[in-house]
Short mmCIF file of C-alpha atoms in Angstrom, two decimals:
data_model
loop_
_atom_site.label_atom_id
_atom_site.label_comp_id
_atom_site.label_asym_id
_atom_site.label_seq_id
_atom_site.Cartn_x
_atom_site.Cartn_y
_atom_site.Cartn_z
CA MET A 11 -80.31 58.12 35.43
CA ARG A 12 -77.16 56.05 35.75
CA LYS A 13 -74.14 57.72 37.30
CA LYS A 14 -70.91 57.46 35.29
CA LYS A 15 -68.09 55.69 37.06
CA LYS A 16 -65.14 58.01 37.63
CA ILE A 17 -61.86 56.55 36.42
CA LYS A 18 -58.69 56.67 38.47
CA ILE A 19 -55.91 58.58 36.72
CA ASN A 20 -52.46 56.97 36.78
CA PHE A 21 -48.87 57.56 35.62
CA PHE A 22 -49.41 56.12 32.14
CA ASP A 23 -52.44 58.31 31.60
CA PHE A 24 -50.27 61.40 32.05
CA LEU A 25 -47.64 59.96 29.72
CA TYR A 26 -50.35 59.35 27.12
CA TYR A 27 -51.59 62.92 27.63
CA ALA A 28 -48.05 64.35 27.44
CA VAL A 29 -47.41 62.96 23.96
CA ASP A 30 -50.71 64.42 22.72
CA ALA A 31 -52.37 61.02 22.38
CA GLY A 32 -51.72 60.90 18.66
CA GLY A 33 -50.82 57.70 16.90
CA PHE A 34 -47.44 57.94 18.64
CA GLY A 35 -48.75 57.77 22.22
CA VAL A 36 -48.97 54.02 22.66
CA GLU A 37 -45.63 53.34 20.98
CA PHE A 38 -43.99 55.90 23.22
CA ILE A 39 -45.35 54.19 26.32
CA MET A 40 -44.11 50.82 25.04
CA MET A 41 -40.41 51.90 24.92
CA PRO A 42 -39.42 49.71 27.89
CA ILE A 43 -40.78 46.65 26.11
CA LEU A 44 -38.34 47.19 23.24
CA TRP A 45 -35.38 46.83 25.62
CA ILE A 46 -36.90 43.81 27.31
CA ILE A 47 -37.37 42.09 23.95
CA LEU A 48 -33.89 42.96 22.69
CA LEU A 49 -32.13 41.88 25.86
CA SER A 50 -34.16 38.69 26.24
CA MET A 51 -33.47 37.71 22.64
CA SER A 52 -29.73 38.28 23.12
CA LEU A 53 -29.84 35.92 26.08
CA ILE A 54 -32.10 33.31 24.52
CA LEU A 55 -30.73 33.10 20.96
CA PRO A 56 -27.39 31.45 21.82
CA LEU A 57 -29.20 28.78 23.84
CA ILE A 58 -31.71 27.58 21.27
CA ASN A 59 -31.46 25.57 18.11
CA PRO A 60 -30.93 27.88 15.09
CA SER A 61 -33.93 26.35 13.34
CA PHE A 62 -36.21 27.77 16.06
CA ILE A 63 -34.97 31.36 15.73
CA SER A 64 -37.59 32.32 13.15
CA ILE A 65 -40.35 30.92 15.37
CA GLY A 66 -39.08 33.06 18.26
CA PHE A 67 -39.18 36.22 16.15
CA ILE A 68 -42.68 35.39 14.92
CA ALA A 69 -43.83 34.81 18.50
CA LEU A 70 -42.31 38.13 19.60
CA ALA A 71 -43.94 39.96 16.70
CA ILE A 72 -47.34 38.48 17.53
CA GLY A 73 -46.86 39.30 21.23
CA ALA A 74 -45.83 42.89 20.49
CA GLY A 75 -48.77 43.35 18.13
CA LEU A 76 -51.20 41.95 20.68
CA MET A 77 -49.79 44.17 23.41
CA ASP A 78 -50.07 47.23 21.15
CA TYR A 79 -53.69 46.36 20.34
CA LEU A 80 -54.62 45.86 24.00
CA MET A 81 -53.01 49.15 25.02
CA ARG A 82 -54.83 50.99 22.24
CA CYS A 83 -58.14 49.51 23.42
CA TYR A 84 -57.33 50.50 27.02
CA PHE A 85 -56.52 54.12 26.16
CA TYR A 86 -59.35 54.45 23.63
CA LYS A 87 -61.87 53.92 26.44
CA ARG A 88 -60.10 56.37 28.76
CA GLU A 89 -59.02 59.09 26.34
CA ASP A 90 -61.87 61.55 26.96
CA ALA A 91 -61.55 61.28 30.73
CA ILE A 92 -57.77 61.70 30.55
CA TRP A 93 -58.02 64.87 28.48
CA LYS A 94 -60.82 66.25 30.63
CA HIS A 95 -58.82 65.61 33.82
CA PHE A 96 -55.46 67.05 32.74
CA ASP A 97 -56.85 70.08 30.92
CA LYS A 98 -57.90 71.46 34.32
CA THR A 99 -54.53 70.98 36.08
CA LYS A 100 -51.12 72.65 36.12
CA TYR A 101 -49.75 69.65 34.20
CA ARG A 102 -51.26 70.87 30.94
CA LYS A 103 -48.44 73.43 30.59
CA ALA A 104 -45.84 72.68 27.95
CA THR A 105 -42.98 72.72 30.45
CA TRP A 106 -44.50 69.84 32.43
CA ARG A 107 -45.31 67.87 29.33
CA TRP A 108 -41.94 68.27 27.59
CA GLY A 109 -40.04 67.76 30.83
CA PHE A 110 -41.85 64.51 31.45
CA VAL A 111 -41.36 63.33 27.87
CA GLY A 112 -37.65 64.19 28.12
CA LEU A 113 -37.35 62.24 31.36
CA TRP A 114 -39.10 59.23 29.81
CA ILE A 115 -36.73 59.30 26.81
CA PHE A 116 -33.72 59.62 29.11
CA LEU A 117 -34.84 56.68 31.25
CA TRP A 118 -35.67 54.34 28.37
CA VAL A 119 -33.24 55.36 25.60
CA VAL A 120 -30.18 57.19 26.93
CA LEU A 121 -29.71 55.41 30.27
CA PRO A 122 -29.94 51.86 28.84
CA LEU A 123 -27.41 52.78 26.14
CA ILE A 124 -25.05 54.11 28.81
CA VAL A 125 -25.43 50.95 30.91
CA ILE A 126 -24.91 48.70 27.87
CA GLY A 127 -21.86 50.74 26.88
CA LEU A 128 -20.39 50.40 30.35
CA CYS A 129 -21.05 46.65 30.41
CA VAL A 130 -19.42 46.12 27.02
CA ARG A 131 -16.32 48.10 28.01
CA GLY A 132 -16.25 46.61 31.47
#
């Protein structure tokens, strides 16, 4: 009988577990990518020829879709092990889960808006 390989649990696995692994889990984890795309486009757009702008948006859309697909494949394979692991720990409590989700939202929504606001005023 073949022994199942035990997976190593990481930070993103808990984040996936904390948002209940519904259809929203992968998008929630991809929040930092939104800021990277927006900020990189604001830096790149003034430098390129206006006729290439639509190609840049198409390339970003394809890249974001591919990244979403790859992350879904990654978590689909690990989902059972993630749930099995965290259901036995103290981190399954709602306070841990909501606290972590709140921290993630603060780090990737509120804090960047504050920094951008300070830079614009600056």
